[in-house]
Coordinates of C-alpha atoms and ligand atoms in Angstrom, one line a residue:
M1154 CA -14.9 -49.0 -34.6
E1155 CA -11.6 -47.1 -35.2
T1156 CA -11.1 -43.8 -33.5
V1157 CA -10.3 -40.5 -35.3
V1158 CA -8.8 -37.4 -33.5
S1159 CA -8.5 -34.2 -35.4
G1160 CA -7.3 -30.9 -34.0
I1161 CA -7.0 -27.2 -35.2
R1162 CA -5.0 -24.6 -33.3
S1163 CA -7.1 -21.6 -32.1
T1164 CA -4.9 -18.9 -33.8
G1165 CA -7.4 -17.2 -36.1
N1166 CA -10.0 -18.1 -38.7
L1167 CA -9.8 -21.2 -40.8
H1168 CA -8.5 -21.1 -44.4
L1169 CA -8.7 -23.3 -47.4
G1170 CA -5.5 -25.1 -46.4
N1171 CA -7.1 -26.3 -43.1
Y1172 CA -10.3 -27.3 -44.9
F1173 CA -8.5 -29.5 -47.5
G1174 CA -5.9 -30.6 -45.1
A1175 CA -8.1 -31.7 -42.2
M1176 CA -11.8 -31.0 -42.5
K1177 CA -13.0 -31.9 -46.0
N1178 CA -14.2 -35.3 -45.0
F1179 CA -15.7 -34.6 -41.7
I1180 CA -19.2 -35.6 -42.8
K1181 CA -18.1 -38.9 -44.1
M1182 CA -15.7 -39.5 -41.3
Q1183 CA -18.3 -39.2 -38.6
Q1184 CA -20.4 -41.8 -40.2
E1185 CA -17.7 -44.4 -40.3
Y1186 CA -15.6 -43.7 -37.2
N1187 CA -15.8 -42.8 -33.6
C1188 CA -14.7 -39.2 -34.0
Y1189 CA -13.1 -36.6 -31.6
F1190 CA -12.7 -33.0 -33.1
F1191 CA -11.1 -30.6 -30.8
I1192 CA -9.7 -27.1 -30.7
A1193 CA -6.1 -26.9 -29.7
D1194 CA -6.1 -23.9 -27.5
Y1195 CA -3.2 -25.0 -25.2
H1196 CA -1.1 -25.3 -28.4
S1197 CA -2.0 -21.7 -29.3
L1198 CA -0.3 -20.3 -26.1
T1199 CA 3.0 -20.7 -27.7
T1200 CA 2.5 -17.4 -29.4
H1201 CA 1.1 -15.7 -26.3
P1202 CA -2.4 -14.5 -27.3
N1203 CA -4.2 -12.1 -24.9
P1204 CA -7.2 -13.5 -23.1
Q1205 CA -9.8 -11.8 -25.4
N1206 CA -8.1 -13.0 -28.5
L1207 CA -7.7 -16.4 -27.1
H1208 CA -11.4 -16.8 -26.4
L1209 CA -12.5 -15.1 -29.7
H1210 CA -10.2 -17.6 -31.7
V1211 CA -11.6 -20.6 -29.9
K1212 CA -15.1 -19.5 -30.7
N1213 CA -14.2 -19.0 -34.3
V1214 CA -12.8 -22.6 -34.7
L1215 CA -15.7 -24.1 -32.9
V1216 CA -18.1 -22.2 -35.2
E1217 CA -16.1 -23.1 -38.3
Y1218 CA -15.9 -26.8 -37.3
L1219 CA -19.7 -26.9 -37.0
A1220 CA -20.2 -25.0 -40.2
A1221 CA -17.9 -27.5 -42.0
G1222 CA -20.3 -30.3 -41.2
I1223 CA -19.5 -31.7 -37.7
D1224 CA -22.7 -33.0 -36.2
P1225 CA -22.3 -33.0 -32.3
E1226 CA -24.9 -35.7 -32.1
K1227 CA -22.6 -38.0 -34.0
S1228 CA -19.1 -36.7 -33.1
T1229 CA -17.5 -35.4 -30.0
I1230 CA -16.3 -31.8 -30.4
Y1231 CA -14.5 -30.1 -27.5
V1232 CA -12.0 -27.5 -26.4
Q1233 CA -8.6 -29.0 -25.5
S1234 CA -8.2 -27.0 -22.2
D1235 CA -11.5 -28.5 -21.0
L1236 CA -9.6 -31.8 -20.5
P1237 CA -6.9 -31.5 -17.9
E1238 CA -6.2 -35.2 -18.5
I1239 CA -4.5 -34.1 -21.7
A1240 CA -2.1 -31.9 -19.7
E1241 CA -1.5 -34.8 -17.3
L1242 CA -0.7 -37.3 -20.2
Y1243 CA 1.5 -34.6 -21.8
L1244 CA 3.5 -34.4 -18.4
L1245 CA 3.9 -38.1 -18.3
L1246 CA 5.0 -38.5 -21.9
N1247 CA 7.5 -35.6 -21.5
M1248 CA 9.6 -37.8 -19.3
N1249 CA 10.3 -40.1 -22.1
A1250 CA 10.7 -37.6 -24.8
Y1251 CA 14.4 -36.7 -25.6
L1252 CA 15.7 -33.2 -26.3
G1253 CA 17.7 -34.4 -29.4
E1254 CA 14.6 -35.8 -31.1
L1255 CA 12.5 -32.7 -30.3
E1256 CA 15.3 -30.3 -31.5
R1257 CA 15.4 -32.2 -34.8
C1258 CA 11.8 -31.7 -35.5
T1259 CA 11.3 -29.6 -38.6
S1260 CA 8.6 -27.4 -37.3
F1261 CA 10.8 -26.6 -34.3
K1262 CA 13.7 -25.7 -36.6
D1263 CA 11.4 -23.5 -38.7
K1264 CA 10.2 -21.8 -35.5
I1265 CA 13.8 -21.1 -34.5
R1266 CA 14.6 -19.6 -37.8
N1267 CA 11.5 -17.5 -38.2
N1268 CA 10.7 -16.6 -34.5
S1269 CA 14.1 -16.4 -32.7
E1270 CA 12.7 -13.9 -30.0
N1271 CA 10.3 -16.6 -28.7
I1272 CA 11.7 -20.1 -28.6
N1273 CA 9.9 -21.4 -25.5
A1274 CA 9.7 -24.9 -24.0
G1275 CA 6.1 -25.3 -25.3
L1276 CA 7.4 -25.1 -28.9
L1277 CA 10.0 -27.6 -28.2
T1278 CA 7.5 -30.1 -26.7
Y1279 CA 4.7 -29.2 -29.1
P1280 CA 4.9 -32.7 -30.7
V1281 CA 4.5 -34.4 -27.2
L1282 CA 1.3 -32.4 -26.5
M1283 CA 0.0 -33.4 -29.9
A1284 CA 0.8 -37.1 -29.1
A1285 CA -1.1 -36.7 -25.9
D1286 CA -4.2 -35.2 -27.8
I1287 CA -4.2 -38.2 -30.1
I1288 CA -3.5 -41.1 -27.9
I1289 CA -5.6 -39.9 -24.9
H1290 CA -8.5 -41.4 -27.0
K1291 CA -6.4 -44.3 -28.3
A1292 CA -7.0 -43.0 -31.8
T1293 CA -5.5 -44.8 -34.9
K1294 CA -6.4 -42.2 -37.6
V1295 CA -5.7 -38.5 -37.6
P1296 CA -6.8 -36.4 -40.5
V1297 CA -4.0 -33.8 -41.2
G1298 CA -2.3 -31.9 -44.0
K1299 CA 1.1 -32.8 -45.3
D1300 CA 2.8 -30.5 -42.9
Q1301 CA 1.8 -32.7 -39.9
E1302 CA 3.3 -35.9 -41.2
Q1303 CA 6.4 -35.7 -39.1
H1304 CA 4.3 -34.9 -35.9
L1305 CA 2.4 -38.1 -36.5
E1306 CA 5.6 -40.0 -36.8
M1307 CA 6.6 -38.6 -33.5
A1308 CA 3.2 -39.4 -32.0
R1309 CA 3.8 -43.1 -33.0
T1310 CA 7.3 -43.0 -31.4
F1311 CA 5.9 -41.7 -28.2
A1312 CA 3.1 -44.2 -28.1
N1313 CA 5.4 -47.2 -29.0
R1314 CA 8.1 -46.0 -26.5
F1315 CA 5.5 -46.1 -23.7
N1316 CA 4.3 -49.5 -24.6
R1317 CA 7.9 -50.8 -24.7
M1318 CA 8.9 -49.1 -21.5
Y1319 CA 6.0 -50.8 -19.6
D1320 CA 5.8 -53.9 -21.6
T1321 CA 2.3 -53.5 -22.7
E1322 CA 0.3 -52.9 -25.9
Y1323 CA -1.8 -50.3 -24.4
F1324 CA -1.6 -47.5 -27.1
P1325 CA -2.4 -48.3 -30.7
E1326 CA -0.3 -46.7 -33.4
P1327 CA -1.7 -43.4 -34.8
H1328 CA -1.5 -42.7 -38.5
A1329 CA -2.0 -39.6 -40.6
F1330 CA -5.1 -40.0 -42.7
N1331 CA -6.8 -38.4 -45.7
F1332 CA -9.6 -40.9 -46.7
G1333 CA -7.5 -43.1 -48.8
T1334 CA -5.8 -40.3 -50.8
Q1335 CA -2.5 -38.5 -50.4
L1336 CA -1.9 -35.9 -47.7
V1337 CA -2.5 -32.5 -49.2
K1338 CA -0.5 -29.2 -49.1
I1339 CA -2.6 -26.2 -50.2
P1340 CA -0.2 -23.4 -51.3
G1341 CA -0.6 -19.7 -50.4
L1342 CA -1.7 -17.1 -52.9
D1343 CA 1.6 -15.2 -52.5
G1344 CA 3.7 -17.9 -54.0
N1345 CA 5.5 -18.5 -50.7
G1346 CA 4.9 -22.0 -49.8
K1347 CA 1.8 -23.2 -47.9
M1348 CA -1.3 -21.4 -47.1
G1349 CA -1.1 -20.3 -43.4
K1350 CA -2.8 -18.1 -40.9
S1351 CA 0.4 -16.4 -40.0
E1352 CA 1.9 -15.9 -43.6
G1353 CA 0.6 -12.5 -44.2
E1354 CA -2.9 -11.1 -45.0
N1355 CA -2.9 -11.9 -48.8
N1356 CA -1.6 -15.4 -48.5
A1357 CA -4.7 -17.2 -47.3
V1358 CA -8.4 -17.3 -48.1
F1359 CA -10.5 -17.8 -45.1
L1360 CA -13.7 -19.8 -45.0
A1361 CA -15.4 -16.7 -43.6
D1362 CA -14.2 -14.3 -46.2
S1363 CA -16.7 -12.3 -48.1
P1364 CA -16.9 -12.6 -51.9
D1365 CA -15.3 -9.1 -52.2
Q1366 CA -12.4 -10.0 -50.1
I1367 CA -11.9 -13.3 -52.0
R1368 CA -11.9 -11.5 -55.3
K1369 CA -9.4 -8.9 -54.0
K1370 CA -7.0 -11.4 -52.6
V1371 CA -7.0 -13.7 -55.7
M1372 CA -6.7 -10.9 -58.2
K1373 CA -3.6 -9.7 -56.2
A1374 CA -1.9 -13.1 -56.5
V1375 CA 1.4 -12.8 -58.1
T1376 CA 1.9 -14.2 -61.6
D1377 CA 4.7 -14.0 -64.3
A1378 CA 4.8 -12.8 -67.9
G1379 CA 3.2 -16.0 -69.2
P1380 CA 4.5 -19.3 -70.7
T1381 CA 7.3 -18.8 -73.2
E1382 CA 6.9 -22.2 -74.8
P1383 CA 4.3 -24.8 -75.3
N1384 CA 3.8 -27.4 -72.5
Q1385 CA 6.4 -25.9 -70.4
V1386 CA 6.6 -26.8 -66.6
K1387 CA 4.7 -24.3 -64.7
P1388 CA 6.9 -22.1 -62.2
A1389 CA 5.9 -22.5 -58.5
I1390 CA 3.8 -19.3 -58.3
I1391 CA 1.6 -20.3 -61.3
Q1392 CA 1.5 -24.0 -60.2
N1393 CA 0.2 -22.8 -56.8
L1394 CA -2.8 -21.1 -58.3
F1395 CA -3.5 -24.2 -60.4
D1396 CA -3.2 -26.3 -57.4
I1397 CA -5.9 -24.3 -55.6
M1398 CA -8.0 -24.4 -58.7
K1399 CA -7.7 -28.2 -58.6
A1400 CA -9.0 -28.3 -55.0
V1401 CA -12.0 -25.9 -55.3
S1402 CA -13.1 -25.9 -59.0
P1403 CA -15.0 -28.3 -61.3
T1404 CA -12.4 -30.5 -63.2
S1405 CA -13.5 -28.9 -66.6
N1406 CA -12.4 -25.4 -65.4
Y1407 CA -9.0 -26.7 -64.4
Q1408 CA -8.6 -28.6 -67.7
H1409 CA -9.6 -25.4 -69.7
F1410 CA -7.0 -23.2 -68.2
D1411 CA -4.4 -25.9 -68.2
E1412 CA -5.0 -26.3 -71.9
L1413 CA -4.7 -22.5 -72.4
Y1414 CA -1.5 -22.4 -70.5
N1415 CA 0.0 -25.3 -72.5
N1416 CA -1.0 -23.5 -75.8
Q1417 CA 0.4 -20.2 -74.4
Q1418 CA -3.0 -18.6 -74.8
I1419 CA -3.7 -18.1 -71.1
R1420 CA -4.7 -14.7 -69.8
Y1421 CA -4.0 -14.6 -66.1
G1422 CA -6.7 -12.0 -65.5
D1423 CA -9.4 -14.4 -66.7
F1424 CA -7.8 -17.3 -64.9
K1425 CA -7.8 -15.5 -61.6
K1426 CA -11.3 -14.2 -62.1
Q1427 CA -12.5 -17.8 -62.6
L1428 CA -10.5 -19.0 -59.7
A1429 CA -12.0 -16.3 -57.4
E1430 CA -15.6 -17.2 -58.5
D1431 CA -15.0 -20.9 -58.0
I1432 CA -13.6 -20.3 -54.5
I1433 CA -16.8 -18.1 -53.7
V1434 CA -19.1 -21.0 -54.9
F1435 CA -17.2 -23.3 -52.8
T1436 CA -17.0 -21.2 -49.6
S1437 CA -20.4 -19.4 -49.6
P1438 CA -22.5 -22.2 -48.0
I1439 CA -19.9 -22.7 -45.4
R1440 CA -19.8 -18.9 -44.8
E1441 CA -23.5 -18.7 -44.4
K1442 CA -23.5 -21.3 -41.8
I1443 CA -20.6 -19.6 -40.0
L1444 CA -22.7 -16.4 -39.8
E1445 CA -25.7 -18.3 -38.6
I1446 CA -24.0 -20.6 -36.0
G1447 CA -21.7 -17.8 -34.8
A1448 CA -24.8 -15.8 -33.6
N1449 CA -26.2 -18.6 -31.6
T1450 CA -24.4 -18.4 -28.3
D1451 CA -26.6 -20.7 -26.4
Y1452 CA -26.1 -23.5 -28.9
L1453 CA -22.4 -23.0 -28.8
K1454 CA -22.3 -23.2 -25.0
K1455 CA -24.4 -26.4 -25.2
V1456 CA -22.1 -28.0 -27.7
A1457 CA -19.0 -27.2 -25.8
K1458 CA -20.3 -28.4 -22.6
N1459 CA -21.7 -31.7 -23.9
G1460 CA -18.5 -32.2 -26.0
A1461 CA -16.2 -31.7 -23.0
D1462 CA -18.4 -34.1 -20.8
K1463 CA -18.2 -36.9 -23.5
A1464 CA -14.4 -36.4 -24.2
R1465 CA -13.5 -36.4 -20.5
E1466 CA -15.2 -39.7 -20.1
S1467 CA -12.9 -41.2 -22.6
A1468 CA -9.8 -39.3 -21.4
S1469 CA -10.2 -40.0 -17.8
K1470 CA -10.5 -43.7 -18.5
T1471 CA -7.2 -43.6 -20.3
I1472 CA -5.4 -41.6 -17.6
K1473 CA -6.7 -44.0 -14.9
E1474 CA -5.3 -47.0 -16.8
V1475 CA -2.0 -45.1 -17.6
R1476 CA -1.5 -44.3 -13.9
E1477 CA -2.0 -48.0 -13.1
I1478 CA 0.5 -49.0 -15.7
I1479 CA 3.1 -46.6 -14.6
G1480 CA 2.7 -47.7 -11.0
F1481 CA 1.0 -44.8 -9.2
K1482 CA -0.9 -46.3 -6.4
S1483 CA -3.0 -44.9 -3.5
F1484 CA -2.4 -46.0 0.0
Ligands
TYM594 P1 -3.0 -26.1 -37.6 O1 -4.0 -25.3 -36.9 O2 -1.8 -25.5 -37.9 O3 -3.6 -26.7 -38.8 C1 -4.9 -27.5 -38.7 C2 -4.9 -28.5 -39.8 O4 -4.9 -27.9 -41.1 C3 -3.9 -28.4 -41.8 N1 -3.3 -27.4 -42.7 C4 -3.0 -27.5 -44.1 N2 -3.3 -28.6 -44.8 C5 -2.9 -28.4 -46.2 N3 -2.5 -27.4 -46.7 C6 -2.3 -26.3 -45.9 N4 -1.7 -25.1 -46.4 C7 -2.5 -26.4 -44.5 N5 -2.5 -25.5 -43.4 C8 -2.9 -26.2 -42.3 C9 -2.7 -29.0 -40.9 O5 -2.1 -30.0 -41.5 C10 -3.8 -29.5 -39.8 O6 -4.2 -30.7 -40.1 N6 -0.5 -29.3 -34.8 C11 -1.9 -29.2 -35.5 C12 -2.9 -29.0 -34.4 C13 -3.0 -30.2 -33.5 C14 -3.5 -31.6 -33.9 C15 -3.4 -32.3 -32.7 C16 -3.9 -32.1 -35.1 C17 -2.8 -30.2 -32.2 N7 -3.0 -31.5 -31.8 C18 -3.8 -33.6 -32.7 C19 -4.2 -33.4 -35.0 C20 -4.2 -34.2 -33.8 C21 -1.7 -28.0 -36.3 O7 -0.7 -27.6 -36.6 O8 -2.8 -27.3 -36.6

């Protein structure tokens, strides 16, 4: 059975982008694959959270993973920092990761541009840590959004380079995966590119948002003066809202507003109202579970402990074999 590894950084609550990029098919995935779902808390240290925030965010992601349908009886769910084996594999892979290729990575270049006061080595080697996360369980499939495509390419590079270097076929090639369909990019509500946790408070709809918060955010989304001719190409700020509707709403709602747009009869107020209600219908069952699971500390403790034990079994086997391949021997 093929192995799936999926990770989400613990930097806040999860939003619709995370859901459609990585989590949508959790239930199906865990029936067909050997699945590892983890909370990337080492990765979140690049932005220097304080200890309370770090713990709170790890808890949020754990709760929201479970609320989205992960069954800890079927899958392995764990916190990255509970596996020191990942840090060891990261160190080993770093020896064969070159400065030039790391500097060329788009996400690193974006960070330099937007975050010039904190360009740390963790950001530079982020793709190496991500590769370690994936290949520590010898995964071949990695459910991610479009923004992670290049990181997956780098994970393949590091896995293949290790194999070549030691003349082995130890690590299989990991590939980005969205259950047979294209990788997705869910846009933000503010018209500025993708939905993200750190793109401003009105950009993202979180799975834990209340119906009122959702209505407020969606009604604030920027629109324009309306189409000026029939069947015109939609400008990005409008297309973004249609893209979100396509993800969350019944097809008939999407088609209805698409037709109104094409006939120049659309009223953005009605369109956004419908979009907000459709998001609420979509997120409400998840939100209810978030509230229920979040209050059950004993259950969360048990899930994290069992997950760490199961994940360490697989990770320590890999590390033992990798050490042998590299030539570490005890006297
Ligand atoms: P993070 O926390 O930024 O994102 C988690 C997942 O959500 C997807 N995603 C989106 N997909 C579509 N549209 C969006 N607007 C959107 N925003 C986020 C991301 O593609 C991702 O799948 N580096 C990873 C975390 C990670 C990881 C791993 C993932 C660390 N190690 C190993 C897989 C395997 C990240 O940026 O997460």
